[in-house]
Amino acid sequence: MPPLTRALYDLGPPPNCPLPFNMADYVMQAGRLQPEKTALLVLHGAQGDIAETWSFAALDRAIRATAAGLIARGLQPRDRVALRMGNLSDFPVLFFGTIAAGGIAVPTSAQLTQAEFAHLAEDMTPRFVAMAEDLALPNPGAEILRQADWQSLRQTAPISPVKSQPDDPAFLIYTSGTSGRPKGVLHAQRAAWARRMMWADWYGLGRADVMLHAGAFNWTYTLGTGLTDPWAAGATSLIHTGPARAEDLPAIAQSHHATILAAVPGVYRRILRGKSDLSQAFADLRHALTAGEKMPQALAEDWQIRTGKPVYEALGMSEISTYLSSGPSCPPRPGAIGKPQTGRRVAILEADGEPAPIGTEGALAISRRDPGLMLGYWNQPEATEASHQGTWFLTGDRAAMDQDGYVSYAGRADDVMTALGYRVSPQEVEDALTAHPAIQDAGVTQVQLRDDLTLIAAFCVVEGDWPGDNVLASYAAQHLAAYKCPRLWVKRTALPRTANGKLIRRQLAQSFDPAAPSVPRQQPGSDPA
């Protein structure tokens, strides 16, 4: 490809999606050619002891039986089934079983509070809520399925997945927006097929691979990279019932001969803090994958030195998954995320909507023709329309492109934060904090604690004496998922605002002094790194 003169990268059309197309059926096709091969090992403990072994045949049958069971219980086409549980094998079985039945699967985090989930349930109006035994939801307005119910679904005679079309809805993901109101991102069946563009240009994925993913099932990174793609390629997935400590991952990888490791940068940082011989532990690893947030260059270099294996980075979002990456066929370049994957059409746009000159920062955009792009935001047509500019979908990110197509990331155009790979709305956190009787005003943003670490910080104006970091951290933990909770608490007498009262969050971040006495507050079971 000749050097680019404008920031528009297009190497041809995406792969054509076959007709008809059901995502759940597609994911199991490769496994039907090797039915007795292991599709999934569910692991537990520091050494990754095997809790469950699923062959492709057993997994395929469970998914199709679950589809039949849901239909028998009254599931209608496009009914929503919300999943609210931890890293149990039931999660992917119910997820793909719902899609096989023609329903819309809605994965959610088990970390959400009752109030947070109730808000989502009000928006999605689920037909069923599959919920872990230790979780509760008052007045869900839907039929609750507990673990005994999930297992009874699998006793139904299996059916063939419904013959969906590529543009039929398949799953719904909730993600934070700038308003604090979670957005439901509705994806089509074709989203799974579009992921094949990642196989060569990020994974180098094949049927001989063993994928170890460090994330939770509810996260799209795990559902896609850890399950959907390996199974569609006929490869094996390793998932820990969790929470898996990062320092245990080398032993787990060594025990189960992982060939690809996928995680967020913070997990790699914690692995490198360990004392183990990482080159021996990851001897079978071909390479590692990172996404969810920007990986510092020094961290990537340290990983390469300590393990002898490359780490390939990707940039994506809930609305399309990853679309920029380095990989076996696209060597990493310092300062850049990578290049658009083959079949993607990506541009850096100026204010007038035209591709920017090479090297000029602008709005990062993806062609609306991309088969991986969402159908739209659930019940928010205005937000869907606002994300479009002509033939482009605006990602909300800022970036620049060099003459070879490598893209350098310049951050979000809005105030949405990234914590442990999750997108977090500062307004949502602020709304929760200002409900505390002592907090008169609150501003939330990410701050730089050191070169390779950013944390969510809450700048609070309080009435009377400071309640104490522990008290505020405990209050936040009761009202927010753990990954949304501030790790730093900073007292302020006033917050910077515009003349019309709008909070200027960037000034909060600029005013933060890492040497000040504020202490990072870590929630139980979490790691801010």
Short mmCIF file of C-alpha atoms in Angstrom, two decimals:
data_model
loop_
_atom_site.label_atom_id
_atom_site.label_comp_id
_atom_site.label_asym_id
_atom_site.label_seq_id
_atom_site.Cartn_x
_atom_site.Cartn_y
_atom_site.Cartn_z
CA MET A 1 0.00 0.00 0.00
CA PRO A 2 1.50 3.42 -0.99
CA PRO A 3 2.07 6.02 1.75
CA LEU A 4 -1.08 7.83 2.81
CA THR A 5 -1.52 11.53 2.22
CA ARG A 6 -4.75 11.81 4.22
CA ALA A 7 -5.86 9.97 7.36
CA LEU A 8 -8.15 7.48 5.60
CA TYR A 9 -7.28 3.77 5.71
CA ASP A 10 -9.21 1.29 3.58
CA LEU A 11 -7.84 -2.07 2.43
CA GLY A 12 -11.03 -3.37 0.89
CA PRO A 13 -14.45 -4.63 1.93
CA PRO A 14 -15.11 -6.72 5.06
CA PRO A 15 -15.86 -10.44 4.69
CA ASN A 16 -19.38 -11.20 3.50
CA CYS A 17 -21.61 -12.68 6.20
CA PRO A 18 -23.37 -15.90 5.11
CA LEU A 19 -27.16 -16.16 4.94
CA PRO A 20 -28.96 -17.07 7.12
CA PHE A 21 -26.76 -16.40 10.13
CA ASN A 22 -27.25 -17.21 13.80
CA MET A 23 -24.36 -16.19 16.03
CA ALA A 24 -24.72 -19.14 18.41
CA ASP A 25 -24.86 -21.63 15.55
CA TYR A 26 -21.80 -20.06 13.92
CA VAL A 27 -19.75 -20.22 17.12
CA MET A 28 -20.27 -23.99 17.36
CA GLN A 29 -19.69 -24.92 13.70
CA ALA A 30 -15.93 -25.52 13.92
CA GLY A 31 -16.40 -27.60 17.07
CA ARG A 32 -18.82 -29.94 15.30
CA LEU A 33 -15.88 -31.09 13.16
CA GLN A 34 -14.04 -32.17 16.34
CA PRO A 35 -16.84 -32.86 18.84
CA GLU A 36 -14.72 -34.53 21.51
CA LYS A 37 -12.09 -31.80 21.61
CA THR A 38 -12.04 -29.65 24.78
CA ALA A 39 -13.80 -26.36 24.18
CA LEU A 40 -13.67 -24.97 27.72
CA LEU A 41 -11.78 -25.65 30.93
CA VAL A 42 -13.26 -23.89 33.95
CA LEU A 43 -10.46 -23.43 36.48
CA HIS A 44 -10.22 -22.51 40.14
CA GLY A 45 -7.54 -21.97 42.76
CA ALA A 46 -4.02 -20.58 42.53
CA GLN A 47 -2.79 -23.44 40.35
CA GLY A 48 -5.78 -23.44 38.04
CA ASP A 49 -7.21 -26.78 39.12
CA ILE A 50 -9.83 -28.05 36.69
CA ALA A 51 -13.37 -27.57 37.99
CA GLU A 52 -15.19 -28.42 34.75
CA THR A 53 -14.28 -29.79 31.34
CA TRP A 54 -16.56 -29.07 28.40
CA SER A 55 -16.15 -30.76 25.04
CA PHE A 56 -17.48 -29.04 21.93
CA ALA A 57 -20.20 -31.69 21.71
CA ALA A 58 -21.32 -31.13 25.32
CA LEU A 59 -21.23 -27.36 24.92
CA ASP A 60 -23.15 -27.45 21.64
CA ARG A 61 -25.83 -29.69 23.16
CA ALA A 62 -26.16 -27.54 26.29
CA ILE A 63 -26.60 -24.36 24.23
CA ARG A 64 -29.25 -25.89 21.97
CA ALA A 65 -31.07 -27.51 24.91
CA THR A 66 -31.06 -24.20 26.79
CA ALA A 67 -32.58 -22.56 23.71
CA ALA A 68 -35.33 -25.16 23.68
CA GLY A 69 -35.89 -24.77 27.43
CA LEU A 70 -36.21 -20.99 27.19
CA ILE A 71 -38.73 -21.27 24.36
CA ALA A 72 -40.69 -23.85 26.36
CA ARG A 73 -40.84 -21.37 29.28
CA GLY A 74 -42.30 -18.69 27.03
CA LEU A 75 -39.37 -16.84 25.46
CA GLN A 76 -40.48 -15.01 22.32
CA PRO A 77 -38.27 -13.69 19.51
CA ARG A 78 -36.32 -10.59 20.64
CA ASP A 79 -37.27 -11.05 24.31
CA ARG A 80 -34.42 -10.00 26.58
CA VAL A 81 -32.69 -12.42 28.96
CA ALA A 82 -30.49 -10.63 31.50
CA LEU A 83 -27.51 -12.52 32.91
CA ARG A 84 -26.43 -11.53 36.42
CA MET A 85 -23.86 -13.96 37.76
CA GLY A 86 -20.13 -14.48 38.12
CA ASN A 87 -17.70 -16.62 36.14
CA LEU A 88 -19.82 -19.76 35.93
CA SER A 89 -19.98 -22.01 32.88
CA ASP A 90 -23.72 -21.35 32.92
CA PHE A 91 -22.98 -17.80 31.75
CA PRO A 92 -21.86 -18.56 28.18
CA VAL A 93 -24.36 -21.42 27.90
CA LEU A 94 -27.22 -19.05 28.75
CA PHE A 95 -25.75 -16.26 26.62
CA PHE A 96 -25.50 -18.34 23.46
CA GLY A 97 -28.62 -20.35 24.34
CA THR A 98 -30.66 -17.15 24.38
CA ILE A 99 -29.29 -16.14 20.98
CA ALA A 100 -29.90 -19.63 19.58
CA ALA A 101 -33.54 -19.25 20.66
CA GLY A 102 -33.92 -15.92 18.87
CA GLY A 103 -33.84 -13.85 22.06
CA ILE A 104 -31.53 -10.99 23.01
CA ALA A 105 -28.89 -11.84 25.62
CA VAL A 106 -27.97 -9.06 28.06
CA PRO A 107 -24.77 -9.75 30.02
CA THR A 108 -24.34 -7.61 33.14
CA SER A 109 -21.79 -7.43 35.92
CA ALA A 110 -22.43 -9.24 39.17
CA GLN A 111 -20.69 -6.26 40.83
CA LEU A 112 -23.63 -3.96 40.10
CA THR A 113 -25.68 -2.96 43.12
CA GLN A 114 -29.38 -3.77 43.29
CA ALA A 115 -30.24 -0.18 42.41
CA GLU A 116 -27.87 -0.13 39.44
CA PHE A 117 -29.24 -3.36 38.03
CA ALA A 118 -32.83 -2.30 38.70
CA HIS A 119 -32.23 0.78 36.56
CA LEU A 120 -30.99 -1.40 33.69
CA ALA A 121 -33.92 -3.79 34.10
CA GLU A 122 -36.36 -0.89 33.85
CA ASP A 123 -34.74 0.09 30.55
CA MET A 124 -34.36 -3.35 28.95
CA THR A 125 -37.62 -4.90 30.35
CA PRO A 126 -36.27 -8.47 30.40
CA ARG A 127 -38.47 -11.54 30.05
CA PHE A 128 -36.09 -13.51 32.29
CA VAL A 129 -33.31 -12.59 34.71
CA ALA A 130 -30.81 -15.41 35.25
CA MET A 131 -29.38 -14.55 38.65
CA ALA A 132 -26.82 -16.11 40.96
CA GLU A 133 -28.07 -17.45 44.29
CA ASP A 134 -26.23 -14.84 46.37
CA LEU A 135 -27.73 -11.88 44.51
CA ALA A 136 -31.13 -10.29 45.00
CA LEU A 137 -33.29 -7.87 43.07
CA PRO A 138 -36.50 -6.34 44.49
CA ASN A 139 -39.44 -6.18 42.10
CA PRO A 140 -37.54 -7.12 38.94
CA GLY A 141 -40.64 -7.18 36.76
CA ALA A 142 -39.36 -10.39 35.18
CA GLU A 143 -39.23 -14.10 35.90
CA ILE A 144 -36.14 -14.98 37.95
CA LEU A 145 -34.09 -18.01 36.92
CA ARG A 146 -31.82 -19.43 39.62
CA GLN A 147 -29.14 -22.06 39.18
CA ALA A 148 -31.54 -24.98 39.47
CA ASP A 149 -33.59 -23.40 36.69
CA TRP A 150 -30.53 -22.97 34.44
CA GLN A 151 -29.67 -26.63 34.84
CA SER A 152 -33.24 -27.77 34.23
CA LEU A 153 -33.27 -25.84 30.94
CA ARG A 154 -30.45 -28.07 29.74
CA GLN A 155 -32.59 -31.16 30.29
CA THR A 156 -34.88 -30.12 27.41
CA ALA A 157 -34.45 -31.90 24.08
CA PRO A 158 -32.04 -29.78 21.98
CA ILE A 159 -33.30 -27.85 18.96
CA SER A 160 -31.53 -26.35 15.97
CA PRO A 161 -30.79 -22.62 16.42
CA VAL A 162 -33.34 -20.34 14.80
CA LYS A 163 -32.48 -19.20 11.27
CA SER A 164 -31.69 -15.58 12.01
CA GLN A 165 -30.58 -12.96 9.51
CA PRO A 166 -27.29 -11.06 9.92
CA ASP A 167 -29.04 -7.83 10.94
CA ASP A 168 -31.32 -9.47 13.51
CA PRO A 169 -30.49 -8.44 17.11
CA ALA A 170 -28.42 -10.86 19.20
CA PHE A 171 -27.14 -9.19 22.37
CA LEU A 172 -27.32 -5.96 24.34
CA ILE A 173 -24.42 -4.43 26.26
CA TYR A 174 -24.78 -1.56 28.73
CA THR A 175 -21.99 0.99 28.77
CA SER A 176 -21.53 4.38 30.44
CA GLY A 177 -22.23 7.60 28.55
CA THR A 178 -21.30 11.20 29.25
CA SER A 179 -24.72 11.90 30.76
CA GLY A 180 -24.36 9.21 33.42
CA ARG A 181 -27.31 7.35 31.95
CA PRO A 182 -26.10 3.89 30.84
CA LYS A 183 -26.52 3.26 27.15
CA GLY A 184 -27.69 -0.09 25.85
CA VAL A 185 -25.57 -1.02 22.84
CA LEU A 186 -27.59 -3.39 20.64
CA HIS A 187 -25.54 -5.75 18.47
CA ALA A 188 -26.61 -7.82 15.48
CA GLN A 189 -25.97 -11.50 14.80
CA ARG A 190 -23.31 -10.44 12.28
CA ALA A 191 -21.14 -8.99 15.07
CA ALA A 192 -19.62 -12.44 15.65
CA TRP A 193 -18.77 -12.87 11.96
CA ALA A 194 -17.13 -9.42 11.85
CA ARG A 195 -14.73 -10.52 14.56
CA ARG A 196 -12.91 -12.68 11.99
CA MET A 197 -11.10 -9.49 10.95
CA MET A 198 -9.26 -9.67 14.28
CA TRP A 199 -8.05 -13.23 13.80
CA ALA A 200 -5.15 -12.48 11.45
CA ASP A 201 -4.42 -8.88 12.38
CA TRP A 202 -4.49 -9.17 16.18
CA TYR A 203 -4.66 -12.80 17.37
CA GLY A 204 -3.08 -14.93 14.71
CA LEU A 205 -5.79 -17.32 15.93
CA GLY A 206 -6.04 -20.98 14.91
CA ARG A 207 -7.67 -24.21 16.08
CA ALA A 208 -4.50 -25.35 17.88
CA ASP A 209 -4.56 -22.36 20.23
CA VAL A 210 -5.35 -22.42 23.95
CA MET A 211 -6.71 -19.02 25.01
CA LEU A 212 -6.32 -17.88 28.63
CA HIS A 213 -8.43 -14.79 29.38
CA ALA A 214 -8.15 -12.95 32.69
CA GLY A 215 -11.53 -11.19 32.51
CA ALA A 216 -15.07 -11.81 33.71
CA PHE A 217 -17.68 -13.46 31.48
CA ASN A 218 -19.97 -10.41 31.48
CA TRP A 219 -17.33 -8.22 29.84
CA THR A 220 -17.45 -7.98 26.04
CA TYR A 221 -13.66 -8.38 25.95
CA THR A 222 -14.00 -11.79 27.58
CA LEU A 223 -17.14 -12.85 25.71
CA GLY A 224 -15.49 -12.00 22.42
CA THR A 225 -11.77 -12.66 22.80
CA GLY A 226 -12.02 -15.34 25.47
CA LEU A 227 -14.97 -17.39 24.18
CA THR A 228 -16.62 -16.41 20.88
CA ASP A 229 -13.49 -16.28 18.74
CA PRO A 230 -11.62 -19.32 20.12
CA TRP A 231 -14.74 -21.49 19.80
CA ALA A 232 -15.51 -20.20 16.30
CA ALA A 233 -11.93 -21.12 15.35
CA GLY A 234 -12.15 -24.54 17.03
CA ALA A 235 -9.67 -23.56 19.76
CA THR A 236 -9.79 -24.15 23.54
CA SER A 237 -10.69 -21.53 26.16
CA LEU A 238 -9.40 -21.36 29.72
CA ILE A 239 -11.50 -19.32 32.15
CA HIS A 240 -10.92 -19.01 35.90
CA THR A 241 -14.00 -19.00 38.13
CA GLY A 242 -12.34 -16.01 39.76
CA PRO A 243 -11.42 -13.73 40.99
CA ALA A 244 -8.12 -14.99 39.55
CA ARG A 245 -5.14 -13.20 41.04
CA ALA A 246 -2.76 -11.89 38.40
CA GLU A 247 0.18 -13.47 40.20
CA ASP A 248 -1.43 -16.90 39.69
CA LEU A 249 -1.73 -16.56 35.91
CA PRO A 250 1.86 -17.67 35.10
CA ALA A 251 1.33 -20.99 36.92
CA ILE A 252 -2.08 -21.45 35.28
CA ALA A 253 -0.65 -20.72 31.84
CA GLN A 254 2.17 -23.18 32.40
CA SER A 255 -0.09 -25.93 33.74
CA HIS A 256 -2.53 -25.73 30.83
CA HIS A 257 -0.10 -24.81 28.03
CA ALA A 258 -1.76 -21.51 27.14
CA THR A 259 -0.66 -20.22 23.75
CA ILE A 260 -2.39 -16.81 23.95
CA LEU A 261 -3.00 -14.67 27.05
CA ALA A 262 -5.53 -11.83 27.00
CA ALA A 263 -5.84 -9.20 29.73
CA VAL A 264 -5.86 -5.47 30.48
CA PRO A 265 -2.57 -3.61 31.10
CA GLY A 266 -3.05 -3.62 34.88
CA VAL A 267 -2.99 -7.42 34.91
CA TYR A 268 0.32 -7.50 33.03
CA ARG A 269 1.75 -4.98 35.49
CA ARG A 270 0.82 -7.20 38.44
CA ILE A 271 2.23 -10.31 36.74
CA LEU A 272 5.55 -8.52 36.29
CA ARG A 273 5.66 -7.69 40.01
CA GLY A 274 5.93 -11.40 40.78
CA LYS A 275 9.14 -13.31 41.39
CA SER A 276 8.50 -16.28 39.09
CA ASP A 277 10.54 -17.14 36.02
CA LEU A 278 8.12 -15.77 33.47
CA SER A 279 10.02 -17.09 30.47
CA GLN A 280 9.51 -20.63 31.77
CA ALA A 281 5.92 -20.07 32.89
CA PHE A 282 4.96 -18.70 29.47
CA ALA A 283 7.09 -21.08 27.44
CA ASP A 284 4.07 -22.24 25.41
CA LEU A 285 2.79 -18.72 24.86
CA ARG A 286 3.03 -17.43 21.30
CA HIS A 287 2.07 -13.90 22.29
CA ALA A 288 -0.17 -11.86 24.59
CA LEU A 289 -3.07 -9.51 23.83
CA THR A 290 -4.02 -6.30 25.60
CA ALA A 291 -7.05 -4.03 25.25
CA GLY A 292 -9.49 -2.08 27.41
CA GLU A 293 -7.11 0.81 28.11
CA LYS A 294 -3.82 2.15 26.73
CA MET A 295 -0.75 0.09 27.61
CA PRO A 296 2.27 2.22 28.53
CA GLN A 297 5.24 1.64 26.22
CA ALA A 298 7.54 0.89 29.16
CA LEU A 299 5.17 -1.84 30.37
CA ALA A 300 5.07 -3.47 26.92
CA GLU A 301 8.85 -3.42 26.72
CA ASP A 302 9.23 -4.87 30.23
CA TRP A 303 6.82 -7.70 29.34
CA GLN A 304 8.82 -8.51 26.19
CA ILE A 305 12.09 -8.59 28.15
CA ARG A 306 10.77 -10.69 31.07
CA THR A 307 8.81 -13.23 29.03
CA GLY A 308 10.51 -13.19 25.65
CA LYS A 309 7.05 -12.92 24.06
CA PRO A 310 5.42 -9.96 22.30
CA VAL A 311 2.25 -8.29 23.49
CA TYR A 312 -0.13 -7.01 20.82
CA GLU A 313 -2.38 -4.07 21.61
CA ALA A 314 -5.84 -3.27 20.25
CA LEU A 315 -8.26 -0.37 20.52
CA GLY A 316 -11.99 -0.93 20.53
CA MET A 317 -15.25 -0.05 22.24
CA SER A 318 -18.53 -1.70 23.13
CA GLU A 319 -20.12 -0.34 19.96
CA ILE A 320 -17.80 -2.27 17.62
CA SER A 321 -15.24 -4.24 19.64
CA THR A 322 -11.58 -3.88 18.54
CA TYR A 323 -10.77 -2.49 15.11
CA LEU A 324 -7.20 -1.14 15.45
CA SER A 325 -4.40 -3.48 16.48
CA SER A 326 -0.88 -4.70 16.14
CA GLY A 327 -0.35 -8.41 15.65
CA PRO A 328 1.77 -11.12 14.03
CA SER A 329 1.23 -9.50 10.62
CA CYS A 330 1.42 -5.91 11.93
CA PRO A 331 4.46 -5.32 14.17
CA PRO A 332 3.97 -2.92 17.09
CA ARG A 333 5.27 0.60 16.59
CA PRO A 334 6.23 2.72 19.64
CA GLY A 335 3.65 5.39 20.35
CA ALA A 336 0.94 3.77 18.21
CA ILE A 337 -1.93 1.40 19.00
CA GLY A 338 -1.62 -0.33 15.64
CA LYS A 339 -3.29 -0.19 12.24
CA PRO A 340 -6.89 -0.74 11.10
CA GLN A 341 -7.58 -4.44 10.65
CA THR A 342 -8.00 -5.71 7.11
CA GLY A 343 -11.60 -5.07 6.03
CA ARG A 344 -12.00 -2.01 8.28
CA ARG A 345 -12.43 1.51 6.92
CA VAL A 346 -11.07 4.02 9.46
CA ALA A 347 -10.38 7.74 9.28
CA ILE A 348 -9.24 10.69 11.36
CA LEU A 349 -11.73 13.46 10.63
CA GLU A 350 -11.45 17.22 10.79
CA ALA A 351 -14.33 19.37 12.03
CA ASP A 352 -15.81 19.50 8.52
CA GLY A 353 -15.98 15.70 8.32
CA GLU A 354 -13.12 15.37 5.83
CA PRO A 355 -10.07 13.14 6.47
CA ALA A 356 -7.35 15.06 8.30
CA PRO A 357 -3.80 15.51 6.98
CA ILE A 358 -1.34 12.83 8.01
CA GLY A 359 -0.05 13.40 11.53
CA THR A 360 -2.88 15.78 12.49
CA GLU A 361 -5.03 14.99 15.53
CA GLY A 362 -8.76 14.67 14.87
CA ALA A 363 -11.89 12.62 15.55
CA LEU A 364 -11.40 8.87 15.19
CA ALA A 365 -14.18 7.40 13.03
CA ILE A 366 -15.24 4.02 11.59
CA SER A 367 -17.25 3.38 8.46
CA ARG A 368 -20.92 2.70 9.10
CA ARG A 369 -20.66 -0.20 6.63
CA ASP A 370 -18.60 -2.17 9.17
CA PRO A 371 -20.43 -5.44 10.00
CA GLY A 372 -19.18 -5.25 13.58
CA LEU A 373 -20.84 -1.91 14.22
CA MET A 374 -23.82 -1.90 16.57
CA LEU A 375 -27.39 -1.67 15.35
CA GLY A 376 -27.85 1.36 17.61
CA TYR A 377 -28.39 2.49 21.18
CA TRP A 378 -31.34 0.78 22.86
CA ASN A 379 -34.31 3.16 23.21
CA GLN A 380 -32.05 6.13 22.40
CA PRO A 381 -32.50 7.02 18.71
CA GLU A 382 -31.20 10.55 19.30
CA ALA A 383 -27.93 9.21 20.70
CA THR A 384 -27.61 6.81 17.77
CA GLU A 385 -28.11 9.65 15.29
CA ALA A 386 -25.66 11.89 17.15
CA SER A 387 -22.94 9.24 16.77
CA HIS A 388 -23.17 9.45 12.97
CA GLN A 389 -21.47 11.93 10.68
CA GLY A 390 -22.33 11.15 7.09
CA THR A 391 -20.99 7.67 6.30
CA TRP A 392 -18.98 7.58 9.53
CA PHE A 393 -19.55 6.44 13.12
CA LEU A 394 -17.79 8.76 15.57
CA THR A 395 -16.03 6.79 18.30
CA GLY A 396 -15.62 9.73 20.69
CA ASP A 397 -11.84 9.21 20.65
CA ARG A 398 -9.12 11.54 19.39
CA ALA A 399 -6.20 10.19 17.39
CA ALA A 400 -3.69 10.81 14.60
CA MET A 401 -2.60 8.56 11.71
CA ASP A 402 0.85 8.31 10.11
CA GLN A 403 1.55 7.67 6.42
CA ASP A 404 1.67 3.88 6.98
CA GLY A 405 -1.75 3.79 8.64
CA TYR A 406 -0.53 3.41 12.24
CA VAL A 407 -2.81 5.25 14.66
CA SER A 408 -1.64 7.10 17.79
CA TYR A 409 -4.30 7.45 20.48
CA ALA A 410 -4.87 10.92 21.98
CA GLY A 411 -7.61 10.13 24.50
CA ARG A 412 -11.36 10.58 24.80
CA ALA A 413 -13.13 13.61 23.37
CA ASP A 414 -15.52 13.48 26.36
CA ASP A 415 -15.05 12.84 30.07
CA VAL A 416 -15.72 9.10 30.07
CA MET A 417 -13.07 7.29 32.12
CA THR A 418 -11.57 3.83 31.77
CA ALA A 419 -11.05 1.75 34.93
CA LEU A 420 -9.82 -1.85 34.84
CA GLY A 421 -10.92 -1.94 31.20
CA TYR A 422 -14.49 -0.75 31.90
CA ARG A 423 -15.88 2.56 30.68
CA VAL A 424 -17.10 4.64 33.63
CA SER A 425 -19.19 7.80 33.49
CA PRO A 426 -17.92 10.45 35.92
CA GLN A 427 -21.41 11.91 36.22
CA GLU A 428 -22.80 8.55 37.34
CA VAL A 429 -20.21 8.42 40.14
CA GLU A 430 -20.81 12.07 41.03
CA ASP A 431 -24.56 11.50 41.27
CA ALA A 432 -24.00 8.63 43.69
CA LEU A 433 -21.56 10.59 45.86
CA THR A 434 -23.64 13.75 46.15
CA ALA A 435 -26.44 11.68 47.67
CA HIS A 436 -24.21 11.37 50.76
CA PRO A 437 -25.50 13.85 53.39
CA ALA A 438 -22.07 15.36 54.03
CA ILE A 439 -21.08 15.92 50.39
CA GLN A 440 -22.26 19.25 49.00
CA ASP A 441 -20.53 18.93 45.64
CA ALA A 442 -18.37 16.34 43.91
CA GLY A 443 -16.26 16.14 40.79
CA VAL A 444 -14.84 12.86 39.53
CA THR A 445 -12.05 12.36 37.03
CA GLN A 446 -8.97 10.25 36.40
CA VAL A 447 -5.63 11.49 37.70
CA GLN A 448 -2.06 10.47 36.98
CA LEU A 449 -0.54 8.92 40.09
CA ARG A 450 2.66 7.95 38.28
CA ASP A 451 3.77 7.50 34.70
CA ASP A 452 2.09 4.10 34.27
CA LEU A 453 -0.89 4.41 36.63
CA THR A 454 -4.10 6.45 36.57
CA LEU A 455 -6.83 6.23 39.22
CA ILE A 456 -10.38 7.51 39.61
CA ALA A 457 -10.33 10.44 42.04
CA ALA A 458 -13.26 12.12 43.78
CA PHE A 459 -12.87 15.84 44.60
CA CYS A 460 -15.45 16.62 47.27
CA VAL A 461 -16.82 19.73 48.92
CA VAL A 462 -18.21 18.74 52.30
CA GLU A 463 -20.32 20.39 54.98
CA GLY A 464 -18.56 20.36 58.33
CA ASP A 465 -15.73 17.98 59.16
CA TRP A 466 -14.27 15.60 56.56
CA PRO A 467 -16.07 12.25 57.02
CA GLY A 468 -12.88 10.30 56.39
CA ASP A 469 -11.67 8.38 53.35
CA ASN A 470 -12.76 5.06 54.82
CA VAL A 471 -16.31 6.29 55.40
CA LEU A 472 -16.61 7.71 51.89
CA ALA A 473 -15.07 4.60 50.32
CA SER A 474 -17.53 2.41 52.22
CA TYR A 475 -20.45 4.59 51.09
CA ALA A 476 -19.31 4.42 47.45
CA ALA A 477 -18.99 0.64 47.66
CA GLN A 478 -22.63 0.39 48.76
CA HIS A 479 -23.90 2.38 45.79
CA LEU A 480 -21.51 1.63 42.93
CA ALA A 481 -19.89 -1.37 41.30
CA ALA A 482 -16.35 -1.84 42.61
CA TYR A 483 -14.69 -0.77 39.35
CA LYS A 484 -16.61 2.56 39.44
CA CYS A 485 -15.51 3.48 42.98
CA PRO A 486 -12.97 6.28 43.48
CA ARG A 487 -9.58 5.19 44.75
CA LEU A 488 -8.52 8.70 45.78
CA TRP A 489 -10.49 11.17 47.93
CA VAL A 490 -9.53 14.84 47.77
CA LYS A 491 -11.08 17.63 49.88
CA ARG A 492 -11.87 20.91 48.11
CA THR A 493 -13.54 24.12 49.25
CA ALA A 494 -14.97 24.65 45.73
CA LEU A 495 -14.90 22.99 42.32
CA PRO A 496 -13.97 24.71 39.04
CA ARG A 497 -17.04 25.51 36.96
CA THR A 498 -17.85 27.53 33.85
CA ALA A 499 -20.01 30.65 33.96
CA ASN A 500 -23.08 28.53 33.32
CA GLY A 501 -22.17 26.11 36.11
CA LYS A 502 -20.66 23.25 34.10
CA LEU A 503 -17.97 21.32 35.95
CA ILE A 504 -14.51 21.61 34.38
CA ARG A 505 -13.12 18.16 35.12
CA ARG A 506 -9.85 18.67 33.26
CA GLN A 507 -8.94 21.42 35.76
CA LEU A 508 -9.49 18.96 38.60
CA ALA A 509 -7.02 16.56 37.02
CA GLN A 510 -4.53 19.37 36.35
CA SER A 511 -4.76 20.57 39.96
CA PHE A 512 -4.04 17.15 41.45
CA ASP A 513 -0.73 16.86 43.28
CA PRO A 514 0.48 13.24 43.64
CA ALA A 515 2.64 14.33 46.58
CA ALA A 516 -0.39 15.58 48.55
CA PRO A 517 -1.50 13.54 51.60
CA SER A 518 -4.48 11.93 49.79
CA VAL A 519 -4.16 8.16 50.00
CA PRO A 520 -5.43 5.67 47.38
CA ARG A 521 -8.42 3.80 48.73
CA GLN A 522 -8.64 0.22 47.48
CA GLN A 523 -11.93 -1.67 47.64
CA PRO A 524 -11.87 -5.25 48.93
CA GLY A 525 -11.07 -7.72 46.17
CA SER A 526 -9.97 -5.07 43.67
CA ASP A 527 -6.66 -3.75 42.44
CA PRO A 528 -6.47 -0.18 41.17
CA ALA A 529 -3.47 -1.07 39.01
#
